[in-house]
PDB file of C-alpha atoms in Angstrom:
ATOM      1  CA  UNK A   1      23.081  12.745 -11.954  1.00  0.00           C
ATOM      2  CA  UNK A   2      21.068   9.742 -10.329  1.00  0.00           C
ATOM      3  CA  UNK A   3      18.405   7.771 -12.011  1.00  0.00           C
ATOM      4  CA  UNK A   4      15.861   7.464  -9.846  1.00  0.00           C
ATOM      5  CA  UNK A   5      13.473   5.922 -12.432  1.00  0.00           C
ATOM      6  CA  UNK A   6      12.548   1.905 -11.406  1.00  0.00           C
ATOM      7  CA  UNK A   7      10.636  -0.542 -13.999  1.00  0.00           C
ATOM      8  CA  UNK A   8       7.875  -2.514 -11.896  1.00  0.00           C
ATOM      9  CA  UNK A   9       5.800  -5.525 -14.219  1.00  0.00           C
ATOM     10  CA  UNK A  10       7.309  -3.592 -17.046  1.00  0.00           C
ATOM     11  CA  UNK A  11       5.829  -0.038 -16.600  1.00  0.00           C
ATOM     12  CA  UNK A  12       8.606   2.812 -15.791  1.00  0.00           C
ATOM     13  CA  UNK A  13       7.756   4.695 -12.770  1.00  0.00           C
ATOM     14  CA  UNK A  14       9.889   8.276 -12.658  1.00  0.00           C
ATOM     15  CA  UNK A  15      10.714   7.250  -8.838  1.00  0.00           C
ATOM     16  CA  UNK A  16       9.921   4.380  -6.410  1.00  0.00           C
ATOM     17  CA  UNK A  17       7.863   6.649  -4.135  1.00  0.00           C
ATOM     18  CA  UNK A  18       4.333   6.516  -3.632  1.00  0.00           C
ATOM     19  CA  UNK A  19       1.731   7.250  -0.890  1.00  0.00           C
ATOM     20  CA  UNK A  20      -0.098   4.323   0.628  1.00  0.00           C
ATOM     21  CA  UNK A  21      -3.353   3.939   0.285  1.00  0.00           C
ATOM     22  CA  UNK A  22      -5.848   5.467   2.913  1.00  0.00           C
ATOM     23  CA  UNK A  23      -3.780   7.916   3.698  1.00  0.00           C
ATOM     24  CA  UNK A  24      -3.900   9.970  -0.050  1.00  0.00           C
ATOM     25  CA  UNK A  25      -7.549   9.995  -0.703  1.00  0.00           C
ATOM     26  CA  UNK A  26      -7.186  10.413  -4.301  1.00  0.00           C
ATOM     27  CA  UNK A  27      -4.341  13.268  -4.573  1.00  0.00           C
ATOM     28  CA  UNK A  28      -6.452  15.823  -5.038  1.00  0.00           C
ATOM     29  CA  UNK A  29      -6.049  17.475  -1.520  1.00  0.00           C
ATOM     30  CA  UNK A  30      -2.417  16.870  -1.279  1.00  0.00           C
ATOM     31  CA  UNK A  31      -2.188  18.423  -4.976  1.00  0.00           C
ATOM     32  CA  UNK A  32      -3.251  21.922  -3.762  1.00  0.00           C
ATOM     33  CA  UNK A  33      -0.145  21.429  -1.407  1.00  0.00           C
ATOM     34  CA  UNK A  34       2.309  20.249  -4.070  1.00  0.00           C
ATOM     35  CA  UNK A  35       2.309  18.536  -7.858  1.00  0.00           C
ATOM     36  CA  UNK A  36       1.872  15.283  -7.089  1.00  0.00           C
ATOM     37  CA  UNK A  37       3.167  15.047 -10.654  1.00  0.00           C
ATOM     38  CA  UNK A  38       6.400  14.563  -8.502  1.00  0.00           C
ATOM     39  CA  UNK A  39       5.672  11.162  -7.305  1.00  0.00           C
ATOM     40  CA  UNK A  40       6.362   7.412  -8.875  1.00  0.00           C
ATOM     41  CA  UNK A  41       2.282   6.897  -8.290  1.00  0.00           C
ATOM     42  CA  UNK A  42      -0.545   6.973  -6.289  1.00  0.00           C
ATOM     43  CA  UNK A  43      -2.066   4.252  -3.828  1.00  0.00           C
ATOM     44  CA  UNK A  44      -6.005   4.892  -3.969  1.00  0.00           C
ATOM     45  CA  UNK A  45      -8.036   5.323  -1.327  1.00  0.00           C
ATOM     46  CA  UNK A  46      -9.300   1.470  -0.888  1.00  0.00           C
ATOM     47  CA  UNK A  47     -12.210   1.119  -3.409  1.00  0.00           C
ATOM     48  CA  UNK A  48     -15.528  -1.421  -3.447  1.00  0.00           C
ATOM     49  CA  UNK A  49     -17.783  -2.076  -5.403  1.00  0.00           C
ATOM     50  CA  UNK A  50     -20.924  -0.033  -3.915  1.00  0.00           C
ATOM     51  CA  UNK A  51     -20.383   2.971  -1.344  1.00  0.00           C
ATOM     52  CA  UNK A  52     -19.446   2.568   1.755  1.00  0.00           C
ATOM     53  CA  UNK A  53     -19.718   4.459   4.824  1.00  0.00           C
ATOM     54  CA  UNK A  54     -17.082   3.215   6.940  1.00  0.00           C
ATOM     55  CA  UNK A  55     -16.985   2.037  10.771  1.00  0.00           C
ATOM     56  CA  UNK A  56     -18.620   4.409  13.190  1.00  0.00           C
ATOM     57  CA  UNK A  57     -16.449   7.077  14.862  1.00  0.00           C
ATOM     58  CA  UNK A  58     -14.699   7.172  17.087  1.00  0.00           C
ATOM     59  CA  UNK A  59     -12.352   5.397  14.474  1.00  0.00           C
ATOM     60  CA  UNK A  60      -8.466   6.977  14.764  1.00  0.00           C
ATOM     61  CA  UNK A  61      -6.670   6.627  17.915  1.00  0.00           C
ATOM     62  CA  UNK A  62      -3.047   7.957  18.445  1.00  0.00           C
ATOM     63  CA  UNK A  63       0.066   6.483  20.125  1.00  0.00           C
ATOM     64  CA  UNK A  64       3.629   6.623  21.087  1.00  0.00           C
ATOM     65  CA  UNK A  65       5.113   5.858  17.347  1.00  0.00           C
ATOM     66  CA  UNK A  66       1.872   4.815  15.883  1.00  0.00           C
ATOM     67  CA  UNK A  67      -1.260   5.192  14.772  1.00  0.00           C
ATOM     68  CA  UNK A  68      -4.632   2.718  15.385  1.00  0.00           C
ATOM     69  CA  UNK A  69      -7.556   3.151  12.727  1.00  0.00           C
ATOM     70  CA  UNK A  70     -10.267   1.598  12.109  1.00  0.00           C
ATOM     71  CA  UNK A  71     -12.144   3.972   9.369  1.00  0.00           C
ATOM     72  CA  UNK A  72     -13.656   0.515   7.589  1.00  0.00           C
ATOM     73  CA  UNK A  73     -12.942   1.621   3.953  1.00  0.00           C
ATOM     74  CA  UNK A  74     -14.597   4.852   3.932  1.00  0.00           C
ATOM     75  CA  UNK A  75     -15.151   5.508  -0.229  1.00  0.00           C
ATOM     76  CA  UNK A  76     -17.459   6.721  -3.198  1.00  0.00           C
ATOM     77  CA  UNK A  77     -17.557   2.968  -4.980  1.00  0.00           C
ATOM     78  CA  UNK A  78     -15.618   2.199  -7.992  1.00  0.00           C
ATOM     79  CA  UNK A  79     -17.576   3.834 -10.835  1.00  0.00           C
ATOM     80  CA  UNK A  80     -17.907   6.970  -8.481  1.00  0.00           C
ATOM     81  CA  UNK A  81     -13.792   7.282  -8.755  1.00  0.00           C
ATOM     82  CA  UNK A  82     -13.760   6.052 -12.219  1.00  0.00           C
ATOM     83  CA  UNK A  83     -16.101   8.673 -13.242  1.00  0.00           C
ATOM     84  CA  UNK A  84     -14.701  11.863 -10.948  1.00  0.00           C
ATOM     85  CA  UNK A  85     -11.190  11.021 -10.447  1.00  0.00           C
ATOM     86  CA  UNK A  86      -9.361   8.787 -12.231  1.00  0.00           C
ATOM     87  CA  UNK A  87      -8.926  10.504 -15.287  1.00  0.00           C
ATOM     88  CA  UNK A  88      -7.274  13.423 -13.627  1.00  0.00           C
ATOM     89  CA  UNK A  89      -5.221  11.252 -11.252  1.00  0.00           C
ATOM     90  CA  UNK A  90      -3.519   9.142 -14.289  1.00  0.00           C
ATOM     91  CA  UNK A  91      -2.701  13.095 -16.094  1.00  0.00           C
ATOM     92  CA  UNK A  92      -0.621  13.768 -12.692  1.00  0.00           C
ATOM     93  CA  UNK A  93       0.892  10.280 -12.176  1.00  0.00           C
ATOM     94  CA  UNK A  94       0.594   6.243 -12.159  1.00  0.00           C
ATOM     95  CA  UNK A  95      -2.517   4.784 -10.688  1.00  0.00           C
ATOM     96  CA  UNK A  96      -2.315   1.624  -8.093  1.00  0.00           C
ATOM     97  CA  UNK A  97      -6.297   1.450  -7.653  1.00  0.00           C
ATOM     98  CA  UNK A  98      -6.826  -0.518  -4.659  1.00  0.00           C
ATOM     99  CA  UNK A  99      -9.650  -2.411  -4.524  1.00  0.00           C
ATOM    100  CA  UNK A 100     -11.166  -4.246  -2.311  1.00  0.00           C
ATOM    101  CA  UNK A 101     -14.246  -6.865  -1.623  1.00  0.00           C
ATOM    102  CA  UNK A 102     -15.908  -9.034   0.521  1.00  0.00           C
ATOM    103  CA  UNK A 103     -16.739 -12.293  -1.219  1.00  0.00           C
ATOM    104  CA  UNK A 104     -14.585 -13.772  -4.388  1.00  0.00           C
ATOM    105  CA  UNK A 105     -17.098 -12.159  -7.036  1.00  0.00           C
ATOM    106  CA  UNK A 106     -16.605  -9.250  -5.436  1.00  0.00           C
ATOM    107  CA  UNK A 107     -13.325  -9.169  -6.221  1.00  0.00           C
ATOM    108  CA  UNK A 108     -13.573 -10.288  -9.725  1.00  0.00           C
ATOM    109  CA  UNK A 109     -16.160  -7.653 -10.654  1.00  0.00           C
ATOM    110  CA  UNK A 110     -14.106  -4.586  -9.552  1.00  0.00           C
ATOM    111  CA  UNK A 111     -11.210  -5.690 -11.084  1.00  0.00           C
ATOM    112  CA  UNK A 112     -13.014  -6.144 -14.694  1.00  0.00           C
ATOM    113  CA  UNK A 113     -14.329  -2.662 -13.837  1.00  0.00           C
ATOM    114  CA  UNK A 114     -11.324  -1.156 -13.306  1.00  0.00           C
ATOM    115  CA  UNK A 115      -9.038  -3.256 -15.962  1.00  0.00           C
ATOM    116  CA  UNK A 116      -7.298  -1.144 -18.615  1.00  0.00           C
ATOM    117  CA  UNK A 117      -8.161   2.220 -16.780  1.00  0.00           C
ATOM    118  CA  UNK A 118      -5.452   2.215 -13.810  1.00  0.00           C
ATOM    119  CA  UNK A 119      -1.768   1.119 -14.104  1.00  0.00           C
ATOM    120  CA  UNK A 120      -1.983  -0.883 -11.461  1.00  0.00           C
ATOM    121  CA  UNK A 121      -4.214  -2.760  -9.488  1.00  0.00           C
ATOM    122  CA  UNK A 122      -3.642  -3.598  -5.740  1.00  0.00           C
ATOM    123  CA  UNK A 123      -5.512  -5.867  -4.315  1.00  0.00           C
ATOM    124  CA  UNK A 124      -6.917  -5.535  -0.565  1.00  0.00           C
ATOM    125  CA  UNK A 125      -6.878  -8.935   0.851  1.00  0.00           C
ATOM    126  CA  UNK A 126      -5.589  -7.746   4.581  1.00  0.00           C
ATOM    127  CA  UNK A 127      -7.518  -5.140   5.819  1.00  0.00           C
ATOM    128  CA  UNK A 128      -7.929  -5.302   9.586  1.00  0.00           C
ATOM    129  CA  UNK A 129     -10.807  -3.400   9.707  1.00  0.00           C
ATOM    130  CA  UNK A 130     -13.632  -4.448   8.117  1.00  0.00           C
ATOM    131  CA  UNK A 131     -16.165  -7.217   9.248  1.00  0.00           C
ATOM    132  CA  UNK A 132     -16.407  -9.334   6.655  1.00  0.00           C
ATOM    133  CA  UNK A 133     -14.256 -10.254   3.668  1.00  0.00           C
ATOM    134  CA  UNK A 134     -10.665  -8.761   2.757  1.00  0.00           C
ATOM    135  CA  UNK A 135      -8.959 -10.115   5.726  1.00  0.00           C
ATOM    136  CA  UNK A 136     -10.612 -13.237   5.718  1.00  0.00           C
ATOM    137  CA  UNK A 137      -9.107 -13.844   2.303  1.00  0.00           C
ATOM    138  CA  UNK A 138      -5.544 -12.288   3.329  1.00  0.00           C
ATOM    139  CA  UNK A 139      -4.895 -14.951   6.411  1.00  0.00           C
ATOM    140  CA  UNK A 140      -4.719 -18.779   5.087  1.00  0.00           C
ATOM    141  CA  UNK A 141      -2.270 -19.322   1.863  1.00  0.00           C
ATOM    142  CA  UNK A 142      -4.898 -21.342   0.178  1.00  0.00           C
ATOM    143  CA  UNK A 143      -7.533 -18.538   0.215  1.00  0.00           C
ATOM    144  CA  UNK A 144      -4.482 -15.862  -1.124  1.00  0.00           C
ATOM    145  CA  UNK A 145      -3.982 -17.610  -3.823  1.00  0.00           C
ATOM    146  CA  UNK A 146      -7.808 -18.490  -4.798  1.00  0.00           C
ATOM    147  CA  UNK A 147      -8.624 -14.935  -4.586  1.00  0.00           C
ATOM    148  CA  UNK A 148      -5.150 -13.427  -6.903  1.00  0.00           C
ATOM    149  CA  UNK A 149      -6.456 -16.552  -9.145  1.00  0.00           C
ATOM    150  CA  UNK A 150      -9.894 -15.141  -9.384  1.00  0.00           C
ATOM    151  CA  UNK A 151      -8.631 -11.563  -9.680  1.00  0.00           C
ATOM    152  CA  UNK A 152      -6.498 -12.090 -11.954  1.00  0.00           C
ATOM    153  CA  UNK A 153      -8.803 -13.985 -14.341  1.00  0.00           C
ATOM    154  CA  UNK A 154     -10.763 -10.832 -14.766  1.00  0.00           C
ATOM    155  CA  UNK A 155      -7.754  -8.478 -15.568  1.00  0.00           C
ATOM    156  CA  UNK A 156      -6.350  -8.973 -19.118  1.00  0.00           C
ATOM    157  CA  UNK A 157      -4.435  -5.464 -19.326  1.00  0.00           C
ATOM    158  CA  UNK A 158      -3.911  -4.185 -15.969  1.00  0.00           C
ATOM    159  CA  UNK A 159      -0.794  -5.897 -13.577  1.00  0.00           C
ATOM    160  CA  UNK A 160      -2.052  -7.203  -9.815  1.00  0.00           C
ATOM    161  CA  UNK A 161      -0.426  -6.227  -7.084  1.00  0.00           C
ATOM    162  CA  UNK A 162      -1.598  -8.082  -4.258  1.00  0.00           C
ATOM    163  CA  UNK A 163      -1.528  -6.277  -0.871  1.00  0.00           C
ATOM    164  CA  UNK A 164      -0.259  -8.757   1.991  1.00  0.00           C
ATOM    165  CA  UNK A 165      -1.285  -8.974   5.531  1.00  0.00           C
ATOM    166  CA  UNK A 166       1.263  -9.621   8.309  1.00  0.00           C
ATOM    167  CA  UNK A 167      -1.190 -10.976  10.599  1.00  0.00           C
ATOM    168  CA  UNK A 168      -0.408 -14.361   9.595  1.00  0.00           C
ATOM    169  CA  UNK A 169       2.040 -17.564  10.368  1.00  0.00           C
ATOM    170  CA  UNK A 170       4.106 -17.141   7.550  1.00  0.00           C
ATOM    171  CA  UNK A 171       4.693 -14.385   5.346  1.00  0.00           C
ATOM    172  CA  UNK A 172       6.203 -16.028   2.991  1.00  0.00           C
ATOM    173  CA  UNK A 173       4.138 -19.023   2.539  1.00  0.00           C
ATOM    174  CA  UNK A 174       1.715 -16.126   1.694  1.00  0.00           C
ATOM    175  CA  UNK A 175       3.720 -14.036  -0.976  1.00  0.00           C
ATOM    176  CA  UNK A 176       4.161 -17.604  -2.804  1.00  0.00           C
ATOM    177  CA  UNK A 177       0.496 -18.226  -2.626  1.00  0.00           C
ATOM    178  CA  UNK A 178       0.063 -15.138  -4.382  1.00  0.00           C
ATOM    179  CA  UNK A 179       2.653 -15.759  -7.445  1.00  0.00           C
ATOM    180  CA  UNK A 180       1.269 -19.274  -7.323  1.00  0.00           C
ATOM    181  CA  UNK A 181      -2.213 -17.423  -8.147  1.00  0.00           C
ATOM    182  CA  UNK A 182      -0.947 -15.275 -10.442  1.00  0.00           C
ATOM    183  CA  UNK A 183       0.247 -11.905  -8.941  1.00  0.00           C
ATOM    184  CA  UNK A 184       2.597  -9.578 -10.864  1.00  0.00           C
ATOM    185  CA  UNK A 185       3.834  -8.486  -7.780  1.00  0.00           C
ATOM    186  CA  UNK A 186       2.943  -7.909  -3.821  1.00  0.00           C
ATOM    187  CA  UNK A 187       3.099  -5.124  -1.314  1.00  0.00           C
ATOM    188  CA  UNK A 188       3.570  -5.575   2.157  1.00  0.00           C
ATOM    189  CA  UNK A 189       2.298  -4.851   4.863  1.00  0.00           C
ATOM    190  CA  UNK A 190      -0.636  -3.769   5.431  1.00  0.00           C
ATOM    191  CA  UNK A 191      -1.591  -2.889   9.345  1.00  0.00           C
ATOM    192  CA  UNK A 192      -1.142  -5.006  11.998  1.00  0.00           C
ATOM    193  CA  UNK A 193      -4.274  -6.069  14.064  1.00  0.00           C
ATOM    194  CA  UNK A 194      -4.137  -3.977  17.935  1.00  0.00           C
ATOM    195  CA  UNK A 195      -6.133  -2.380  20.521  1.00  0.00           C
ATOM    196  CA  UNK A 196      -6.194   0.684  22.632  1.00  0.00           C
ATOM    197  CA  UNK A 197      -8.276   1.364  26.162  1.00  0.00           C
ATOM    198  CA  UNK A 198      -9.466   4.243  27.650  1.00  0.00           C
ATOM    199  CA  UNK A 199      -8.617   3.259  31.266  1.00  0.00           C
ATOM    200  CA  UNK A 200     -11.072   5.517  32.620  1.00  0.00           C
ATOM    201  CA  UNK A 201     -13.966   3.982  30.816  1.00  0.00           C
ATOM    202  CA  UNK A 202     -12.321   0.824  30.574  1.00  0.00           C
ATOM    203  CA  UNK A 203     -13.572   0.517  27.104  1.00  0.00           C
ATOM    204  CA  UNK A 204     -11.760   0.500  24.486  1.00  0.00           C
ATOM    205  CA  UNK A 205     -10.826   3.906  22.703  1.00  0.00           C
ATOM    206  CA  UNK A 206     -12.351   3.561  18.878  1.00  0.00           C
ATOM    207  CA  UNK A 207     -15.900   1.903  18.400  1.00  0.00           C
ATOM    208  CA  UNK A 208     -14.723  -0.898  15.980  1.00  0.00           C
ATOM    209  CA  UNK A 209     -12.464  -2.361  19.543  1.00  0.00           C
ATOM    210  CA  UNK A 210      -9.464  -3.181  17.371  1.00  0.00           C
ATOM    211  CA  UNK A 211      -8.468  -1.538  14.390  1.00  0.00           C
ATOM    212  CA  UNK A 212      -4.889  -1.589  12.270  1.00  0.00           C
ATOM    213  CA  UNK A 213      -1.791  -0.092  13.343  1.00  0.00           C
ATOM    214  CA  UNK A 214       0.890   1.773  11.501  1.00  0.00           C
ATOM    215  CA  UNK A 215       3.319   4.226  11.958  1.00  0.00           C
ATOM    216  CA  UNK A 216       7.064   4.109  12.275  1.00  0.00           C
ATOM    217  CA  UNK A 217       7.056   2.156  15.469  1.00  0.00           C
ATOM    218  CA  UNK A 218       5.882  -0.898  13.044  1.00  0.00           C
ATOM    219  CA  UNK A 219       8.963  -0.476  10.502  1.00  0.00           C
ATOM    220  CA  UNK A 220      11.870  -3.095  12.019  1.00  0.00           C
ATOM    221  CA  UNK A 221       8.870  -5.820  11.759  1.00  0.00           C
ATOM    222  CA  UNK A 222       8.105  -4.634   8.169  1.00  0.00           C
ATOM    223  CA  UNK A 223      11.310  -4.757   7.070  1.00  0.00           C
ATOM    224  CA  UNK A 224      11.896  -8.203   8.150  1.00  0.00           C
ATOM    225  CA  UNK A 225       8.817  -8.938   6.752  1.00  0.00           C
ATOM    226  CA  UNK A 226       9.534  -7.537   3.148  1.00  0.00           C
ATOM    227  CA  UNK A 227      13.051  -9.525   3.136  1.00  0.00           C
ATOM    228  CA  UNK A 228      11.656 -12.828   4.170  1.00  0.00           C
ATOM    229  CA  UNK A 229       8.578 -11.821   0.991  1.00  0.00           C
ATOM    230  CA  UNK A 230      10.941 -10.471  -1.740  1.00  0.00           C
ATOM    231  CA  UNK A 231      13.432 -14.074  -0.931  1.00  0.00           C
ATOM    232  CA  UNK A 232      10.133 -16.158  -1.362  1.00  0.00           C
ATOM    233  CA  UNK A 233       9.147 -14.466  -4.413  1.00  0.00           C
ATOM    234  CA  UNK A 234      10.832 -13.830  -8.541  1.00  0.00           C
ATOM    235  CA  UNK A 235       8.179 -11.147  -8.493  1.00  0.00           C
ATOM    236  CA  UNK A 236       8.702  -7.643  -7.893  1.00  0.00           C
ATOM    237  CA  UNK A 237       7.349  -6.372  -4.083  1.00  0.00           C
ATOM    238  CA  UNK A 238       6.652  -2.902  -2.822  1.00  0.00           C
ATOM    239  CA  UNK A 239       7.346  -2.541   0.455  1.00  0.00           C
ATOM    240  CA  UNK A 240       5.550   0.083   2.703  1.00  0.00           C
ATOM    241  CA  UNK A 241       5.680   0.333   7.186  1.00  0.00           C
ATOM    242  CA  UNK A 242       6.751   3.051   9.094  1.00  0.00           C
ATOM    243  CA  UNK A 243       8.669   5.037   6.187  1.00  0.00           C
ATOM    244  CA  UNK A 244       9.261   8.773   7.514  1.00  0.00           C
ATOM    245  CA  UNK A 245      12.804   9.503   5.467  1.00  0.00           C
ATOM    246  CA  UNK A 246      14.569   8.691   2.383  1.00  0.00           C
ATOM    247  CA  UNK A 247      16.738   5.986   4.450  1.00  0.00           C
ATOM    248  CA  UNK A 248      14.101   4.057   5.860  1.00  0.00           C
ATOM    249  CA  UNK A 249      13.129   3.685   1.983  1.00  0.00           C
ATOM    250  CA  UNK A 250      16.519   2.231   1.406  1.00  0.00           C
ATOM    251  CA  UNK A 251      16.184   0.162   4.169  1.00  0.00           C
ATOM    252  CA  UNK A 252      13.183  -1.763   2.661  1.00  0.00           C
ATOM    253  CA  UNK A 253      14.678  -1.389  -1.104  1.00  0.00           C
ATOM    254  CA  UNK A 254      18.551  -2.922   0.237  1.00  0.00           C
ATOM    255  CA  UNK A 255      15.352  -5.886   1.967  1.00  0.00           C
ATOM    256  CA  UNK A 256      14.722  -6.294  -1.323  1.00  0.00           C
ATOM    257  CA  UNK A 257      11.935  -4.096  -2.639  1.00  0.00           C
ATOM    258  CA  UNK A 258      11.593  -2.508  -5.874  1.00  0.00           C
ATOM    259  CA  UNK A 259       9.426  -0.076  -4.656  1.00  0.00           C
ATOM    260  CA  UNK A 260       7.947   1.609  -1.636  1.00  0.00           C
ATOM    261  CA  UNK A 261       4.840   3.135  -0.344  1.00  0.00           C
ATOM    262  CA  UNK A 262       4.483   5.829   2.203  1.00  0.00           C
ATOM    263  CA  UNK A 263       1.249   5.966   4.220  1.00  0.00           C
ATOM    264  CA  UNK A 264       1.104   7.594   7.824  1.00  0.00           C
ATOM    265  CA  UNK A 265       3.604  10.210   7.674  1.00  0.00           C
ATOM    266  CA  UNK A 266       1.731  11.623   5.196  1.00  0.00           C
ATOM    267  CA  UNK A 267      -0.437  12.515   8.136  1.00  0.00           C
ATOM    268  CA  UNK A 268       2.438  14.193  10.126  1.00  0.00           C
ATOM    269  CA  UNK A 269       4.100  15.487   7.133  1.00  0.00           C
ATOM    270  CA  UNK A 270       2.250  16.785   4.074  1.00  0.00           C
ATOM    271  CA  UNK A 271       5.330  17.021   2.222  1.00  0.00           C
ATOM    272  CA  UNK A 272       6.832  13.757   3.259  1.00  0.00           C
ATOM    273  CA  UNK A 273       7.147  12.529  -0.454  1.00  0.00           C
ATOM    274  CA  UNK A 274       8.512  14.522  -2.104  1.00  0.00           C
ATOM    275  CA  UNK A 275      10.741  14.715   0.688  1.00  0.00           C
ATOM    276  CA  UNK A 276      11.732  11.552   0.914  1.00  0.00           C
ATOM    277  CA  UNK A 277      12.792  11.558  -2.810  1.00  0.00           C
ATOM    278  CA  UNK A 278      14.705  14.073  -2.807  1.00  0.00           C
ATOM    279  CA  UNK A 279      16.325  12.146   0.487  1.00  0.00           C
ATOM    280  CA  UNK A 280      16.626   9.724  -1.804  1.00  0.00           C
ATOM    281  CA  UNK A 281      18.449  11.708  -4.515  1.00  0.00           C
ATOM    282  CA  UNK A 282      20.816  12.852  -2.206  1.00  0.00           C
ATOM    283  CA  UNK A 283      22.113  10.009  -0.374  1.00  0.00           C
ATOM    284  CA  UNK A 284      22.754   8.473  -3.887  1.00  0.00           C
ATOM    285  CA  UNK A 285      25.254  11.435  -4.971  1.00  0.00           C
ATOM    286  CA  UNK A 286      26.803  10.829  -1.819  1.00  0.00           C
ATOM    287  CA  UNK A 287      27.364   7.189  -1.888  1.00  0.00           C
ATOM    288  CA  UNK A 288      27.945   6.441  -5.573  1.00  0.00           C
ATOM    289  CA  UNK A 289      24.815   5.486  -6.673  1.00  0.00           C
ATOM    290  CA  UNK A 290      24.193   5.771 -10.162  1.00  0.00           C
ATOM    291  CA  UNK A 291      20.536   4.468 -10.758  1.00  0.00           C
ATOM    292  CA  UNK A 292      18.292   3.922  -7.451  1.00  0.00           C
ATOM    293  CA  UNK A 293      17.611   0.655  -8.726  1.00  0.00           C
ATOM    294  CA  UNK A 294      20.688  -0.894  -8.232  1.00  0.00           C
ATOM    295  CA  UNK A 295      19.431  -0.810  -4.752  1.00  0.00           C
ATOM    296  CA  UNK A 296      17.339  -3.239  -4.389  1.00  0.00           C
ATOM    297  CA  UNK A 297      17.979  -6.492  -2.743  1.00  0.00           C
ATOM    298  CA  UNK A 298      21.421  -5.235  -1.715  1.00  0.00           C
ATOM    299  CA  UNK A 299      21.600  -6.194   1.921  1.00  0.00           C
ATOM    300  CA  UNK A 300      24.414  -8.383   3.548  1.00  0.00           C
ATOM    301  CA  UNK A 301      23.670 -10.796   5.953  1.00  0.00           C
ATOM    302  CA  UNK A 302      25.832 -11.100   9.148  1.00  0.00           C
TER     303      UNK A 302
END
């Protein structure tokens, strides 16, 4: 029988599989599918402070491999979740309630609001799509690690996971800016930056002109990415990009994550979880592997 359990900032999760956020809402529509009861946690959809609208449509453009969006952080506002969903989320599994802002206080507010009540908070710092804020604080080291600091003073029961962009010089200057500041662990990575044109208006496809991409064409950088993170780092990372099978998971846990997260396939695949841990189950049996754990950080250099 194989353990598939992992510990991550001392909380047991039953499996290191959960969906990314933006691409989960809040579980309830991929509930009526399956139990999400099934998965190590939940990823919220990325949550602020008031309601937001989002970027004007068109806002989701497809290509080969990938996927560009640039929704803008579509969501009720914390309290709205808090008071509708969260409850019934954290009965079905662990919470990651990402949050996000656009100035320091921002950030410090939502996670006082929101400390205690999740499992987990991640914190949006590299969102591509958005204006103003988030990214800004995701690109410089300095800025990463003033805004895990100021997070980080407002939660006194609640670990920070601090979501990574890899729209930057060094990845892992960043992922020690954020243990520097006080981060129980990172996830990485968020979307890159990109564009897509309509050639025959010569414009570009969604209304926001750039948005993030993801997909599985992104997954050989994010795996580099996550190994040159998790050697940078004695925290615990998550490690999420392209995942559409249980061996792409291992490919990021052997990188060194203790974790992963699973966004677009979602889209493709409804079922792509709790595929990917039974995937995950089974290639364990067959090579030996007692507890999935022992994965991580296993890779071999040339």
């Amino acid at each position: 029988m194989v353990d598939l359990s992992i510990k991550l900032c001392g909380t047991e999760l039953k499996n290191p599989v959960i969906p990314a956020s933006g691409t989960f809402g809040f579980g309830r529509e991929y509930n009526e599918i399956y139990d999400i009861s099934v998965l190590g946690g939940v990823a919220t959809k990325g949550l602020t402070l008031a309601p937001r609208h989002g970027n004007p449509v068109p806002r989701i453009a497809e290509s080969r491999g990938t996927i560009l969006n640039a929704v803008g952080l579509q969501n009720p506002g914390v309290e709205n979740y808090l008071a509708n969903d969260n409850e019934w989320l954290r009965s079905k599994t662990k919470v990651f309630a990402n949050a996000a802002g656009s100035t320091l206080s921002d950030y410090g507010e939502i996670c006082a609001r929101l400390d205690g009540k999740v499992d987990f908070v991640e914190l949006n710092i590299s969102c591509p799509n958005v204006k103003c804020g988030g990214m800004a604080f995701g690109i410089r080291s300095e800025s990463v690690k003033e805004v895990t600091r100021v997070a980080k003073e407002n939660l006194k029961k609640t670990p920070l996971v601090v979501k990574l962009s890899p729209n930057v010089e060094s990845i892992a200057a960043n992922a020690r800016a954020a243990e520097d500041g006080g981060a129980d662990a990172i996830s990485l990575v968020n979307t890159f930056t990109g564009m897509a044109i309509d050639i025959e208006r010569r414009k570009p496809v969604i209304a926001n002109n750039t948005g993030g991409v993801s997909g599985a064409g992104i997954k050989p950088i994010a795996v580099r990415m996550v190994y040159e993170a998790s050697c940078a780092v004695s925290i615990p990372v998550v490690g999420m990009g392209g995942i559409t099978c249980a061996e792409d998971a291992i490919e990021f846990l052997m990188a060194g994550a203790t974790a992963v997260e699973v966004g677009t396939h979602n889209f493709t695949d409804p079922l792509a979880c709790p595929k990917i841990i039974d995937g995950l189950r089974d290639w364990c049996m067959r090579h030996g592997v007692a507890r999935v754990s022992e994965l991580t950080g296993t890779l071999k250099l040339n």
